[in-house]
Coordinates of C-alpha atoms in Angstrom, one line a residue:
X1 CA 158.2 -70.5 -13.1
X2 CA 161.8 -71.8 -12.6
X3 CA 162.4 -75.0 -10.4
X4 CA 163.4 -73.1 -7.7
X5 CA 160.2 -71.3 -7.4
X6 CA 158.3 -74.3 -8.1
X7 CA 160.0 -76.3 -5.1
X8 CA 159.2 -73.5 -2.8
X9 CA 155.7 -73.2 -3.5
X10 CA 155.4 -77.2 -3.4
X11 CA 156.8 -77.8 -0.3
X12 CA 155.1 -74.9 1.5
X13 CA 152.1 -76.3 -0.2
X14 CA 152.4 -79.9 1.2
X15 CA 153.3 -78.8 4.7
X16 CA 150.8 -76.2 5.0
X17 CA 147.9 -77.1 2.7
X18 CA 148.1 -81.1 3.0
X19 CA 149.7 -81.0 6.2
X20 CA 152.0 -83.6 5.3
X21 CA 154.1 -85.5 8.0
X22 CA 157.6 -83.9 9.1
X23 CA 159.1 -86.5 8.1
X24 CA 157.5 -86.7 5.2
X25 CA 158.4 -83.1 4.2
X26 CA 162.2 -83.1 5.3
X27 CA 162.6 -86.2 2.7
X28 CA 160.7 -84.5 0.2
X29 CA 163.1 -81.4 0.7
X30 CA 166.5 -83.3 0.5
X31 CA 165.1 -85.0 -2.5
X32 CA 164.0 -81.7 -4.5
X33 CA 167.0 -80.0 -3.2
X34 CA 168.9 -82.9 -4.7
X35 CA 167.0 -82.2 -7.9
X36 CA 167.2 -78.7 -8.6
X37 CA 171.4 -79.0 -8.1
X38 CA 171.9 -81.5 -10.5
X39 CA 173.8 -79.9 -13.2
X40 CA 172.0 -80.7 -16.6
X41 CA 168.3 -79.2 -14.1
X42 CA 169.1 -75.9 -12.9
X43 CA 167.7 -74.0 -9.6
X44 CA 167.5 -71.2 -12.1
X45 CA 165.8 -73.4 -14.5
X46 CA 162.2 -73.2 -16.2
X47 CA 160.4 -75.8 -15.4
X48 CA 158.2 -76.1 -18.2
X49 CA 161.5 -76.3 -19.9
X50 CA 162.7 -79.7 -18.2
X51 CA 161.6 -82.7 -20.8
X52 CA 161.4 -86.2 -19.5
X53 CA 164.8 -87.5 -21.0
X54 CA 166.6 -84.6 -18.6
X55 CA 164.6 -86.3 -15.5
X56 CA 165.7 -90.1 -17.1
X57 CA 169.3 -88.0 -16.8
X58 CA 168.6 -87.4 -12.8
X59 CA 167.6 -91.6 -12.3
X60 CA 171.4 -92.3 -13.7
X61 CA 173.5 -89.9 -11.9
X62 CA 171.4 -91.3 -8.8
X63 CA 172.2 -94.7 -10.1
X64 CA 175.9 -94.1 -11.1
X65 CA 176.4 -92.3 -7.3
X66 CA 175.2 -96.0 -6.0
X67 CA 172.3 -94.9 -4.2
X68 CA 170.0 -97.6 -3.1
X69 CA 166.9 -98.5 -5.4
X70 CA 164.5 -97.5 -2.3
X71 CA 166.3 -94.0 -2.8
X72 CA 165.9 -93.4 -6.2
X73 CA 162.7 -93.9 -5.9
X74 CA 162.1 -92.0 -3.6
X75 CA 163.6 -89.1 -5.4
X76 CA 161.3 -90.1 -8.2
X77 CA 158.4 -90.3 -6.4
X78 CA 158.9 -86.6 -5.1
X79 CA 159.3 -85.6 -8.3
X80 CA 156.5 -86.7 -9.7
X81 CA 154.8 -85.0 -7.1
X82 CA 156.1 -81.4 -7.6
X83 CA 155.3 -82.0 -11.3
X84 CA 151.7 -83.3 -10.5
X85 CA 151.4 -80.3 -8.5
X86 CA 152.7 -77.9 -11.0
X87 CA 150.4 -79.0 -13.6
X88 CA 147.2 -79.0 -11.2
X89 CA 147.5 -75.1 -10.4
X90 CA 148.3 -74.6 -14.1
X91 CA 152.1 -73.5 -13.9
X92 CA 152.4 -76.7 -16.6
X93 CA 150.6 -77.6 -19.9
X94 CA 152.1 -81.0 -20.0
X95 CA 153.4 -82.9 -17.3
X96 CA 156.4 -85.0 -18.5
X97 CA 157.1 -87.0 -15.6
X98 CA 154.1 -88.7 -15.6
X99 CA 155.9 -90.9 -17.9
X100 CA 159.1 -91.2 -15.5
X101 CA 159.4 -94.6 -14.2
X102 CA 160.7 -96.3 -11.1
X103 CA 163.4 -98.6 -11.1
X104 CA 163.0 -102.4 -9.5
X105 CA 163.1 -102.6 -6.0
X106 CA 164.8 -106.0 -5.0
X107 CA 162.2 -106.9 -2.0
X108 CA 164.1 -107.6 1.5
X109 CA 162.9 -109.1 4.0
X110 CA 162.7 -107.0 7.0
X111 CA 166.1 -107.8 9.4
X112 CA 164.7 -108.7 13.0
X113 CA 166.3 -110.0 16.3
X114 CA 166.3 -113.7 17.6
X115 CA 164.4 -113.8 21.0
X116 CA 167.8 -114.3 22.9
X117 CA 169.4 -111.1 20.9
X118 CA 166.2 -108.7 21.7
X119 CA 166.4 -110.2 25.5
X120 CA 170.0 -109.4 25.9
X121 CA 169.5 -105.8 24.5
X122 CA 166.8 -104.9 26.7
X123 CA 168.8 -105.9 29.5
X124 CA 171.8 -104.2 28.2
X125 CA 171.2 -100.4 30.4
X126 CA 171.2 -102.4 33.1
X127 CA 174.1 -104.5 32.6
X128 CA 176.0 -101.8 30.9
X129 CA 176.3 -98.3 32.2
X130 CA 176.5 -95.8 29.5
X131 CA 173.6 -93.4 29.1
X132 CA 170.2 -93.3 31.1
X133 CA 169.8 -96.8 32.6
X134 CA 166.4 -96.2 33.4
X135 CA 164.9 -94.3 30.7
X136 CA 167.2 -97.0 28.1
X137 CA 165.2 -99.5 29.5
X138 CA 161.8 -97.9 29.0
X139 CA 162.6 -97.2 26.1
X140 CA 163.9 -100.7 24.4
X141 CA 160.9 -102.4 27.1
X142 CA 158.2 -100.1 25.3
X143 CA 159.5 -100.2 21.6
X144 CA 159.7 -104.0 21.3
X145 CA 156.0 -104.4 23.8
X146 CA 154.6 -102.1 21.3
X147 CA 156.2 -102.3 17.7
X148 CA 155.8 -98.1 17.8
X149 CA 158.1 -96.7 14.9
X150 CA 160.7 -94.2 16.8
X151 CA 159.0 -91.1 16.1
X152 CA 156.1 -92.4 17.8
X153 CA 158.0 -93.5 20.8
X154 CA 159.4 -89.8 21.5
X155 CA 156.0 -88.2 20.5
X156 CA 154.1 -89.9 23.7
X157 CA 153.1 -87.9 26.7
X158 CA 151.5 -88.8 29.6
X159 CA 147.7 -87.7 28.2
X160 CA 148.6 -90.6 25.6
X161 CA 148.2 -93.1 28.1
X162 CA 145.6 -94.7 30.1
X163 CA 145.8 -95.3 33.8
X164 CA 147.7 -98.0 34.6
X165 CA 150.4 -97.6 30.8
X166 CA 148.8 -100.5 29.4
X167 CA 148.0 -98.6 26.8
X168 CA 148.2 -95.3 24.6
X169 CA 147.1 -93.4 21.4
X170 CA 149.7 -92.9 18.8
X171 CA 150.1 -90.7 16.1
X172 CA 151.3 -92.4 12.9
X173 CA 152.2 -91.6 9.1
X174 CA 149.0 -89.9 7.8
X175 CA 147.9 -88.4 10.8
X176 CA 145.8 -91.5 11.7
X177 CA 145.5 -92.4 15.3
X178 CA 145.9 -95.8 16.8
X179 CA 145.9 -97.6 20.4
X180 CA 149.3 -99.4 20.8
X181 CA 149.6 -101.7 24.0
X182 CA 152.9 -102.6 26.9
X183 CA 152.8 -105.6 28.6
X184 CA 153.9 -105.9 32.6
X185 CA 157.9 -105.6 31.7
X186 CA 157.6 -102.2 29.7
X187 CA 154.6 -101.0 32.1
X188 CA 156.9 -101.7 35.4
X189 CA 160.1 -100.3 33.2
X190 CA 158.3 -96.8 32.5
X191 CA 156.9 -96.4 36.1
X192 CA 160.8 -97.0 37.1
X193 CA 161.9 -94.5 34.8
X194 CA 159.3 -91.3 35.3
X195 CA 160.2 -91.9 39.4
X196 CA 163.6 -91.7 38.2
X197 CA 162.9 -89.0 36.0
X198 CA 161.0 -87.0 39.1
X199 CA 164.5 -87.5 41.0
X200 CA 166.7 -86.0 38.7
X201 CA 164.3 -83.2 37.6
X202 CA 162.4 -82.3 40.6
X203 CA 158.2 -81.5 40.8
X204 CA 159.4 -78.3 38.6
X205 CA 159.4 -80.4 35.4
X206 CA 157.7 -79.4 32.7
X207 CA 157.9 -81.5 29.3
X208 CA 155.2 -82.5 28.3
X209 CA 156.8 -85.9 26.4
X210 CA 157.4 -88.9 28.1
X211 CA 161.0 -89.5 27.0
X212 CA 163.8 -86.6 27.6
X213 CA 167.4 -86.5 27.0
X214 CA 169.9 -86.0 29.8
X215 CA 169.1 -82.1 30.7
X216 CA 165.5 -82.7 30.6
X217 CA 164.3 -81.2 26.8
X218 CA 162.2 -83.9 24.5
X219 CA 164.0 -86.5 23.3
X220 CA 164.3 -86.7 19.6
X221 CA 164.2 -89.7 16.8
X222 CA 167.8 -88.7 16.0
X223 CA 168.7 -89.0 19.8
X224 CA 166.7 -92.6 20.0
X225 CA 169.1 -93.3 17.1
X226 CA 172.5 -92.5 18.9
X227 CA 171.3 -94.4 22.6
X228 CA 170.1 -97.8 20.4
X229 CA 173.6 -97.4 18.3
X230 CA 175.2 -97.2 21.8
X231 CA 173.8 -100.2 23.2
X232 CA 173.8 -102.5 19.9
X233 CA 177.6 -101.4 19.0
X234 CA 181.1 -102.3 19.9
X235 CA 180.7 -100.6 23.6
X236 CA 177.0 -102.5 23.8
X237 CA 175.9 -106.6 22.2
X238 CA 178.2 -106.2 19.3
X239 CA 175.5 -106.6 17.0
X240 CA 174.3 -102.8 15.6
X241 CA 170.4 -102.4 15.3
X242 CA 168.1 -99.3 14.1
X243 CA 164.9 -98.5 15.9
X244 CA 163.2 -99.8 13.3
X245 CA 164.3 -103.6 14.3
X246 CA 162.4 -103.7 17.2
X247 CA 159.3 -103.0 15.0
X248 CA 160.4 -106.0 12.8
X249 CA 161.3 -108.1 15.7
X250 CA 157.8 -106.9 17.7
X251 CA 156.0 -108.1 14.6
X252 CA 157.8 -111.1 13.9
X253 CA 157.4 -112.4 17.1
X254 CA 153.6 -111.4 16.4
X255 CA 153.1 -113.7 13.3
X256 CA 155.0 -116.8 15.0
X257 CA 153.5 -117.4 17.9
X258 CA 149.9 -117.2 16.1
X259 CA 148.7 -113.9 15.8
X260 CA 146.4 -113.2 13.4
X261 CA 147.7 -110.6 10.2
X262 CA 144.9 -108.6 10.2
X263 CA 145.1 -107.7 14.3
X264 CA 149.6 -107.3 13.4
X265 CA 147.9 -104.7 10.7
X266 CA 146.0 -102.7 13.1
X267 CA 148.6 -102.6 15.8
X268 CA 151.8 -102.2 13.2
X269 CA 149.4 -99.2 11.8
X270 CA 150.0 -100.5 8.6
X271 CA 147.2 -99.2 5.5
X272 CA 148.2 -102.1 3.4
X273 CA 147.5 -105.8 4.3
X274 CA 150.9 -106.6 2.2
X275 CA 153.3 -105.0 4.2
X276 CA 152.3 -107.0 7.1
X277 CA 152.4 -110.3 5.1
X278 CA 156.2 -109.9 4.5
X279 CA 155.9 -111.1 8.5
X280 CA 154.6 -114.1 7.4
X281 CA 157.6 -114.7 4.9
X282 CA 160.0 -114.1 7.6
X283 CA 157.8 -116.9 9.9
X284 CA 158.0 -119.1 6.7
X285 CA 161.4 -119.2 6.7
X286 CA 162.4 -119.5 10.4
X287 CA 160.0 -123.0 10.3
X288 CA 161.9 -124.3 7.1
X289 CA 165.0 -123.4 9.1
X290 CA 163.7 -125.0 12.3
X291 CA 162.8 -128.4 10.1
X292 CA 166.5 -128.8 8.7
X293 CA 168.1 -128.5 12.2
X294 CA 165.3 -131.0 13.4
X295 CA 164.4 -133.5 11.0
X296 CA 167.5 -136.4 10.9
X297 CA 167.0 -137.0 7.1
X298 CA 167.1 -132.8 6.9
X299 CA 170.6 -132.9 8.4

């Protein structure tokens, strides 16, 4: 079986079989597709042919290209798992790159926003008139209420919710369900926009997702992306943000002001207590910061 053939079946396999996230398979498919071009592997390769110093070969040209440790292994990780696969369903004797390893990851801490930069952004479609001011609004009131990852965001529809928005049912990585909640500002924010919405669409209107784009099809992560850029950059606050801040700044905010780790866990949707508890670091460190500018001696 060459590599090309291998990747086909593999990714068919994981999005048909294991029913894998999208996201999931799209950066499983940029990964293998990075694989099977690198010069010294081969679409036209066999695969039983590649022997683990040709994969250690792969790990430097990603490192020599200066691609983040996070991203190599990444790469790795996929390729481990086409190799795993291969060897399960018996198109491999040996698999070599069970013996591949990952590189070290330096640990960041998650970048969040202060309480005064999250404020100013969610009032930002208001202040500033540049895309959808009440949909922007929504959406930057329900993303930092709710700590939702951006592809849960755009996923919601109106059967998601409960009566009165205070609530609704995502969908997050593994398939596995999970109640996420809005406070008043994100409830009153969403109410505002769907009237708005009603307006500019008329009774006709028939997408099923909460949030739309400006002629009225579901908005997508990549289209989140570009209205958060918009607001955060030089035409916005000046200081540039992913959707993934609010998250971080939803759970930071969490974790100081008292909230247990365990209830952050549930509501972040995380499956490992240990990603929440980088919160805590980031809660650590604000205090220590918070001592120096109080204590005299400190100064």
């Amino acid at each position: 079986m060459t590599v090309s053939q291998a990747i086909e079946e593999f990714l068919s396999y994981i999005e048909s079989v294991r029913t894998l996230s999208a996201n999931t398979v799209t950066a499983c498919k940029n990964d293998l597709s990075q694989f099977k071009e690198m010069p010294f592997i081969g679409s036209a390769r066999e695969l039983s042919d590649i022997e683990l110093e040709d994969l250690k070969q792969c790990v430097g040209f990603l490192s020599k290209k200066k691609r983040s440790a996070a991203s190599i292994n990444r790469f790795i990780s996929s390729v481990r798992s086409l190799f795993a696969y291969c060897r399960k369903f018996g198109h491999l004797s040996v698999n070599v790159a069970l013996e591949l390893k990952t590189i070290k990851n330096p640990k960041k801490l998650p970048r969040f926003m202060t309480g005064a930069e999250i404020d100013k952004l969610c009032r930002e479609p208001e202040t500033n008139e540049l895309l959808w001011e009440k949909r922007d609004k929504a959406l930057f009131e329900m993303l930092y209420s709710s700590g939702c990852r951006a592809s849960e965001i755009v996923s919601l529809t109106l059967d998601d919710f409960n009566g009165d928005y205070s609530s609704a049912i995502v969908t997050g990585k593994g398939s596995k369900d999970r109640r996420v909640y809005f406070e008043k500002d994100a409830q009153n924010a969403l109410k505002a926009y769907l009237e708005d919405r009603k307006n500019r669409f008329g009774e006709a209107d028939t997408e099923r997702h909460i949030f739309v784009n400006q002629r009225g099809g579901a908005l997508t992560t990549g289209g989140l992306r570009l209205i958060i850029s918009r607001y955060s950059g030089s035409e916005g606050t000046k200081h540039h943000v992913s959707p993934h801040a609010f998250r971080h700044t939803f759970a930071t905010a969490m974790i100081t002001n008292g909230a247990d780790v365990r209830m952050v866990q549930e509501l972040l949707g995380h499956s490992s207590i240990s990603t929440t508890q980088r919160y805590t670091h980031i809660s650590t460190e604000k205090m220590i910061e918070m001592y120096n500018k109080a204590h005299p001696h400190a100064r």
